Amino acid sequence: MEDEQSFSDICGGRLALQRRFYSPSCLEFCLSCPRITLRSLTAVTCTVWLAAYGLFTLCENTMILSAAIFITLLGLLGYLHFVKIDHETLLIIDSLGIQMTSSYASGKESTTFIEMGQVNDVVINEAIYMQKVIYYLCILLKDPVEPHGISQVVPLFQSAKPRLDCLIEVYRSCQDILAHQKATSTSPEGGDKIISASNRRSHSGMGAYWHRQEDKR
Amino acid sequence: MGLVSRGAAEAGRGAASAVDRPGPPDAVPNPTPTPPAEGADPGSSRPGMVLKAFFPTCCASADSGLLVGRWVPEQSSAVVLAVVHFPFIPIQVKELLAQVQQASQVGVTVLGTWCHRRQEPEESLGHFLEGLGAIFSHRPWFQLCRERGSKSWSCKATHWQGPASPAASGEDQVMLIFYDQRKVLLSQLHPPTALPDRQAGDTTASAGGLAAVFDTVARSEALFQSDRFDEGPVRLSHWQSEGMEASILVELAKWAAGPVCLFLACLLSLISAASACRVFKLWPLSFIWSKLSTCEQLRHRLEQLTLIFSTRKAESPAQLMRKANMLVSVLLDVALGLMLLSWLHRKDLIGQLADALIPVADRVAEELQHLLQWLMGAPAGLKMNRALDQVLGRFFLYHIHLWISYIHLMSPFIERILWHVGLSACLGLTVALSILSDIIALLTFHIYCFYVYGARLYCLKIHGLSSLWRLFRGKKWNVLRQRVDSCSYDLDQLFIGTLLFTILVFLLPTTALYYLVFTLLRLLVVAVQGLIHLLVDLINSLPLYSLGLRLCRPYRLAAGVKFRVLEHETGRPLRLLMQINPLPYSRVVHTYRLPTCGCHPKHSWGSLCRKLFFGELIYPWRQRGNKQD
């Protein structure tokens, strides 16, 4: 089962959220970032070549022009392969874990998988980013030493940076699966976690938690 | 582990015993404790849960039979290792599994049945398969089924309490996860690096479910020994069932490695014994050895070679990687050195270098003389103290004259020396670079001497000035309390102190200028030597074998796994493909770096500037065992 919705990111660009529902325990979200536009590409190329031509009129050396062409080509390839992310995917599998994949414009994919045993919770956090205050979705990892503590915060969708409405969609579905996983978990601490969820405000890094409180309203 | 071990620990009893403790409400209490083979453990899975079955891709096209593998109750997952085909005798299957269990310490049991058929099953086959569940008691009992030529799979996992009460059986949902058995067998998981405020031991606790899968497959080598050409009673299907593959060259190398290692180890021990003999420990020689970076590099290489050719087997995969990295590093070093040698000889560069060396040394000395003449005049328009200027200038000029004479004395022997030095490049490029660094140090020895003279003079002057400045203000330095105290001086003490202070202050610009000039020259030489050492360190410590392995066999070094959801139809079980996520190159270099001599600058920029200001001597790198000058 697949459906697609359109949202916007914090700068106003268009994002497309594709949700694939494979089974009650497996869900995939694919967030596509705005593509590279012809206008920006032309602008950068023209700037580089104009600068090279200016240098050429000063130095009278044709190597500068060839170098400018090489730099433009290599720069574009490097940008597509290492910088420009095409879409980001979040795959949640109940009782296995959460996987985040970033696909670059050149086709390269970079994947991280976090096992369910290490996941404490998935929350929406606030952060100060440049001159804005934004919301972001993150995974809280368990502390191996302290069972109810948090050792690390892993932010999701860092390149796409969707707005709160998109994040709420993803957050709701994640929480459904996590609740189902905790309810059927084999460890006896599973029950305790649901009770102590409201005690976790003290662990907030910065800003408020969008948590069970929202569901209770 | 499971409920059993936690219960036993709670009760404080070491041996496993029947425990009835109030655990989670819907857990089935385990009446009889089971041995570490996690064959039958009904307490850990509850109805309504999703069970995971890790299935090897090589068995997806195998004929029908029994599933053999390991059940991990903590993750409620079953790792299928092989398929036993019909016909078989259950006693022989159990014997084989007991043998494998003993050899590999992995709890291998029969997990269920596998059915690969053409169309819908006949009723009799269905009952036959269920009957097998009664013979090999394992809970939950898996029944995987696949239609030939299509992608539709079906899985059932049943818990039944026995044929007497079939109504009590519950079915669970099963999630199929395919994995490539050969890749998982050969790969090595690298857990994520521990946070800096945690100890290293904590990370192993969170290693979790997938590490258990990797561990199971890696340790079950005994199961994969028999292939379908064996005449044994039991026919198995796994990744090696088409026959073991091996390379003749690899087998020959392994067979020859024993005697070769022994011979080379003896040779190396002879060399180490010879170099450790008492003659070399006498004072002048030991001092020279400790200063030359060539000796350090040779000793480092000798240590590495001893480690590589030692006859003890490597205990852990990390040690094996380290040995392999060292071997590749030494081979590359020697190859680069031989290339350098052939290049030098082809162009007859040694002769040209020898001819050019004396004029270059002369040129350097001439430039230094010009510099000193400039300093003795009015450098940069500054007015120097004439007398001190002349003294210092003539002192340094005389040194340069000595140095030039020494170089001219050596000139007939230069070519021979350089030729032998060039030969040493076949020991490796790093040795050649170290020799180059040492030659630079020897040729610029006079600059080093000038720097030491200038620094000592300046240091004395600064200490004198600070002490007399305190006297000028009526204070003195209390050595006992390590602080400045006030003090009452006599008149004649004050008079002489102030006089000396004035003299030193007016002589300061001259000394400071000489110190500045020679320090800059020395820093230049140190920078050049530092670059060479950096290059040598790079060649020494880069783990080339690991990088090559990451490039050509990325599944061997795994950072983790990644999953892909395969085609899914409603009503069919969820199928995932588990692939290995290779380690990024930066982590490969970070994890497998070879230890180097450790000749790194120990100062921060702040302490360096402080030392320069106060005229203390700088030793940019300290080699092991060096003492303060």
PDB file of N, CA and C in Angstrom, chain A residues 169-215:
ATOM      1  N   GLU A 169       3.356  13.359  10.777  1.00  0.00           N
ATOM      2  CA  GLU A 169       2.909  12.138  10.078  1.00  0.00           C
ATOM      3  C   GLU A 169       3.844  10.975  10.369  1.00  0.00           C
ATOM      4  N   VAL A 170       5.132  11.247  10.173  1.00  0.00           N
ATOM      5  CA  VAL A 170       6.116  10.182  10.363  1.00  0.00           C
ATOM      6  C   VAL A 170       6.136   9.757  11.828  1.00  0.00           C
ATOM      7  N   TYR A 171       6.066  10.749  12.709  1.00  0.00           N
ATOM      8  CA  TYR A 171       6.134  10.472  14.147  1.00  0.00           C
ATOM      9  C   TYR A 171       4.994   9.570  14.593  1.00  0.00           C
ATOM     10  N   ARG A 172       3.779   9.845  14.115  1.00  0.00           N
ATOM     11  CA  ARG A 172       2.634   9.033  14.536  1.00  0.00           C
ATOM     12  C   ARG A 172       2.822   7.580  14.142  1.00  0.00           C
ATOM     13  N   SER A 173       3.212   7.367  12.885  1.00  0.00           N
ATOM     14  CA  SER A 173       3.375   5.979  12.434  1.00  0.00           C
ATOM     15  C   SER A 173       4.492   5.280  13.201  1.00  0.00           C
ATOM     16  N   CYS A 174       5.598   6.010  13.450  1.00  0.00           N
ATOM     17  CA  CYS A 174       6.697   5.402  14.210  1.00  0.00           C
ATOM     18  C   CYS A 174       6.233   4.999  15.590  1.00  0.00           C
ATOM     19  N   GLN A 175       5.477   5.870  16.244  1.00  0.00           N
ATOM     20  CA  GLN A 175       5.050   5.579  17.602  1.00  0.00           C
ATOM     21  C   GLN A 175       4.115   4.384  17.637  1.00  0.00           C
ATOM     22  N   ASP A 176       3.273   4.236  16.588  1.00  0.00           N
ATOM     23  CA  ASP A 176       2.398   3.045  16.551  1.00  0.00           C
ATOM     24  C   ASP A 176       3.233   1.781  16.557  1.00  0.00           C
ATOM     25  N   ILE A 177       4.231   1.760  15.690  1.00  0.00           N
ATOM     26  CA  ILE A 177       5.040   0.545  15.593  1.00  0.00           C
ATOM     27  C   ILE A 177       5.841   0.324  16.868  1.00  0.00           C
ATOM     28  N   LEU A 178       6.393   1.394  17.435  1.00  0.00           N
ATOM     29  CA  LEU A 178       7.191   1.223  18.652  1.00  0.00           C
ATOM     30  C   LEU A 178       6.322   0.743  19.801  1.00  0.00           C
ATOM     31  N   ALA A 179       5.107   1.252  19.891  1.00  0.00           N
ATOM     32  CA  ALA A 179       4.210   0.816  20.960  1.00  0.00           C
ATOM     33  C   ALA A 179       3.884  -0.656  20.795  1.00  0.00           C
ATOM     34  N   HIS A 180       3.618  -1.040  19.549  1.00  0.00           N
ATOM     35  CA  HIS A 180       3.327  -2.451  19.285  1.00  0.00           C
ATOM     36  C   HIS A 180       4.524  -3.320  19.635  1.00  0.00           C
ATOM     37  N   GLN A 181       5.729  -2.814  19.308  1.00  0.00           N
ATOM     38  CA  GLN A 181       6.933  -3.589  19.586  1.00  0.00           C
ATOM     39  C   GLN A 181       7.146  -3.728  21.083  1.00  0.00           C
ATOM     40  N   LYS A 182       6.901  -2.645  21.834  1.00  0.00           N
ATOM     41  CA  LYS A 182       7.121  -2.723  23.272  1.00  0.00           C
ATOM     42  C   LYS A 182       6.106  -3.640  23.927  1.00  0.00           C
ATOM     43  N   ALA A 183       4.893  -3.632  23.386  1.00  0.00           N
ATOM     44  CA  ALA A 183       3.864  -4.468  23.996  1.00  0.00           C
ATOM     45  C   ALA A 183       4.176  -5.941  23.827  1.00  0.00           C
ATOM     46  N   THR A 184       4.775  -6.312  22.702  1.00  0.00           N
ATOM     47  CA  THR A 184       5.063  -7.721  22.484  1.00  0.00           C
ATOM     48  C   THR A 184       6.517  -8.061  22.744  1.00  0.00           C
ATOM     49  N   SER A 185       7.231  -7.151  23.379  1.00  0.00           N
ATOM     50  CA  SER A 185       8.656  -7.405  23.593  1.00  0.00           C
ATOM     51  C   SER A 185       8.835  -8.492  24.631  1.00  0.00           C
ATOM     52  N   THR A 186       9.946  -9.280  24.497  1.00  0.00           N
ATOM     53  CA  THR A 186      10.173 -10.361  25.447  1.00  0.00           C
ATOM     54  C   THR A 186      10.762  -9.871  26.740  1.00  0.00           C
ATOM     55  N   SER A 187      11.421  -8.697  26.743  1.00  0.00           N
ATOM     56  CA  SER A 187      12.095  -8.291  27.971  1.00  0.00           C
ATOM     57  C   SER A 187      11.075  -7.748  28.952  1.00  0.00           C
ATOM     58  N   PRO A 188      11.229  -8.057  30.225  1.00  0.00           N
ATOM     59  CA  PRO A 188      10.259  -7.591  31.216  1.00  0.00           C
ATOM     60  C   PRO A 188      10.314  -6.103  31.431  1.00  0.00           C
ATOM     61  N   GLU A 189      11.336  -5.442  30.909  1.00  0.00           N
ATOM     62  CA  GLU A 189      11.379  -3.991  31.077  1.00  0.00           C
ATOM     63  C   GLU A 189      10.463  -3.301  30.102  1.00  0.00           C
ATOM     64  N   GLY A 190       9.926  -4.094  29.161  1.00  0.00           N
ATOM     65  CA  GLY A 190       9.091  -3.463  28.125  1.00  0.00           C
ATOM     66  C   GLY A 190       7.907  -2.732  28.711  1.00  0.00           C
ATOM     67  N   GLY A 191       7.278  -3.363  29.715  1.00  0.00           N
ATOM     68  CA  GLY A 191       6.114  -2.721  30.303  1.00  0.00           C
ATOM     69  C   GLY A 191       6.502  -1.455  31.053  1.00  0.00           C
ATOM     70  N   ASP A 192       7.661  -1.517  31.707  1.00  0.00           N
ATOM     71  CA  ASP A 192       8.059  -0.361  32.518  1.00  0.00           C
ATOM     72  C   ASP A 192       8.267   0.875  31.661  1.00  0.00           C
ATOM     73  N   LYS A 193       8.684   0.677  30.411  1.00  0.00           N
ATOM     74  CA  LYS A 193       9.034   1.836  29.590  1.00  0.00           C
ATOM     75  C   LYS A 193       7.819   2.680  29.287  1.00  0.00           C
ATOM     76  N   ILE A 194       6.694   2.030  29.070  1.00  0.00           N
ATOM     77  CA  ILE A 194       5.503   2.791  28.689  1.00  0.00           C
ATOM     78  C   ILE A 194       5.062   3.651  29.875  1.00  0.00           C
ATOM     79  N   ILE A 195       5.252   3.114  31.092  1.00  0.00           N
ATOM     80  CA  ILE A 195       4.815   3.867  32.261  1.00  0.00           C
ATOM     81  C   ILE A 195       5.723   5.065  32.477  1.00  0.00           C
ATOM     82  N   SER A 196       7.021   4.834  32.271  1.00  0.00           N
ATOM     83  CA  SER A 196       7.947   5.909  32.611  1.00  0.00           C
ATOM     84  C   SER A 196       8.149   6.880  31.469  1.00  0.00           C
ATOM     85  N   ALA A 197       7.372   6.780  30.411  1.00  0.00           N
ATOM     86  CA  ALA A 197       7.563   7.672  29.267  1.00  0.00           C
ATOM     87  C   ALA A 197       7.380   9.119  29.679  1.00  0.00           C
ATOM     88  N   SER A 198       6.417   9.368  30.539  1.00  0.00           N
ATOM     89  CA  SER A 198       6.150  10.752  30.910  1.00  0.00           C
ATOM     90  C   SER A 198       7.226  11.312  31.823  1.00  0.00           C
ATOM     91  N   ASN A 199       8.075  10.451  32.394  1.00  0.00           N
ATOM     92  CA  ASN A 199       9.136  10.957  33.264  1.00  0.00           C
ATOM     93  C   ASN A 199      10.322  11.441  32.487  1.00  0.00           C
ATOM     94  N   ARG A 200      10.239  11.338  31.161  1.00  0.00           N
ATOM     95  CA  ARG A 200      11.460  11.565  30.408  1.00  0.00           C
ATOM     96  C   ARG A 200      11.682  13.015  30.044  1.00  0.00           C
ATOM     97  N   ARG A 201      10.836  13.911  30.495  1.00  0.00           N
ATOM     98  CA  ARG A 201      11.059  15.323  30.197  1.00  0.00           C
ATOM     99  C   ARG A 201      12.407  15.784  30.704  1.00  0.00           C
ATOM    100  N   SER A 202      12.855  15.143  31.793  1.00  0.00           N
ATOM    101  CA  SER A 202      14.122  15.598  32.376  1.00  0.00           C
ATOM    102  C   SER A 202      15.294  15.350  31.446  1.00  0.00           C
ATOM    103  N   HIS A 203      15.153  14.487  30.457  1.00  0.00           N
ATOM    104  CA  HIS A 203      16.296  14.166  29.595  1.00  0.00           C
ATOM    105  C   HIS A 203      16.353  15.042  28.360  1.00  0.00           C
ATOM    106  N   SER A 204      15.472  16.006  28.256  1.00  0.00           N
ATOM    107  CA  SER A 204      15.442  16.791  27.023  1.00  0.00           C
ATOM    108  C   SER A 204      16.722  17.588  26.850  1.00  0.00           C
ATOM    109  N   GLY A 205      17.268  17.565  25.697  1.00  0.00           N
ATOM    110  CA  GLY A 205      18.503  18.304  25.424  1.00  0.00           C
ATOM    111  C   GLY A 205      18.221  19.781  25.305  1.00  0.00           C
ATOM    112  N   MET A 206      17.431  20.144  24.339  1.00  0.00           N
ATOM    113  CA  MET A 206      17.049  21.543  24.240  1.00  0.00           C
ATOM    114  C   MET A 206      15.629  21.607  23.716  1.00  0.00           C
ATOM    115  N   GLY A 207      14.823  22.360  24.330  1.00  0.00           N
ATOM    116  CA  GLY A 207      13.462  22.516  23.830  1.00  0.00           C
ATOM    117  C   GLY A 207      12.519  21.457  24.356  1.00  0.00           C
ATOM    118  N   ALA A 208      11.319  21.507  23.870  1.00  0.00           N
ATOM    119  CA  ALA A 208      10.246  20.653  24.399  1.00  0.00           C
ATOM    120  C   ALA A 208      10.224  19.301  23.717  1.00  0.00           C
ATOM    121  N   TYR A 209       9.544  18.400  24.322  1.00  0.00           N
ATOM    122  CA  TYR A 209       9.310  17.076  23.760  1.00  0.00           C
ATOM    123  C   TYR A 209       7.897  17.035  23.232  1.00  0.00           C
ATOM    124  N   TRP A 210       7.710  16.546  22.029  1.00  0.00           N
ATOM    125  CA  TRP A 210       6.371  16.239  21.540  1.00  0.00           C
ATOM    126  C   TRP A 210       6.170  14.778  21.835  1.00  0.00           C
ATOM    127  N   HIS A 211       5.372  14.462  22.772  1.00  0.00           N
ATOM    128  CA  HIS A 211       5.381  13.107  23.290  1.00  0.00           C
ATOM    129  C   HIS A 211       3.975  12.612  23.545  1.00  0.00           C
ATOM    130  N   ARG A 212       3.891  11.658  24.468  1.00  0.00           N
ATOM    131  CA  ARG A 212       2.592  11.064  24.758  1.00  0.00           C
ATOM    132  C   ARG A 212       1.572  12.136  25.128  1.00  0.00           C
ATOM    133  N   GLN A 213       2.060  13.251  25.652  1.00  0.00           N
ATOM    134  CA  GLN A 213       1.140  14.324  26.074  1.00  0.00           C
ATOM    135  C   GLN A 213       0.235  14.711  24.923  1.00  0.00           C
ATOM    136  N   GLU A 214       0.809  14.723  23.729  1.00  0.00           N
ATOM    137  CA  GLU A 214       0.044  15.153  22.579  1.00  0.00           C
ATOM    138  C   GLU A 214      -1.065  14.156  22.295  1.00  0.00           C
ATOM    139  N   ASP A 215      -0.754  12.853  22.476  1.00  0.00           N
ATOM    140  CA  ASP A 215      -1.784  11.852  22.211  1.00  0.00           C
ATOM    141  C   ASP A 215      -2.859  11.867  23.272  1.00  0.00           C
TER     142      ASP A 215
END
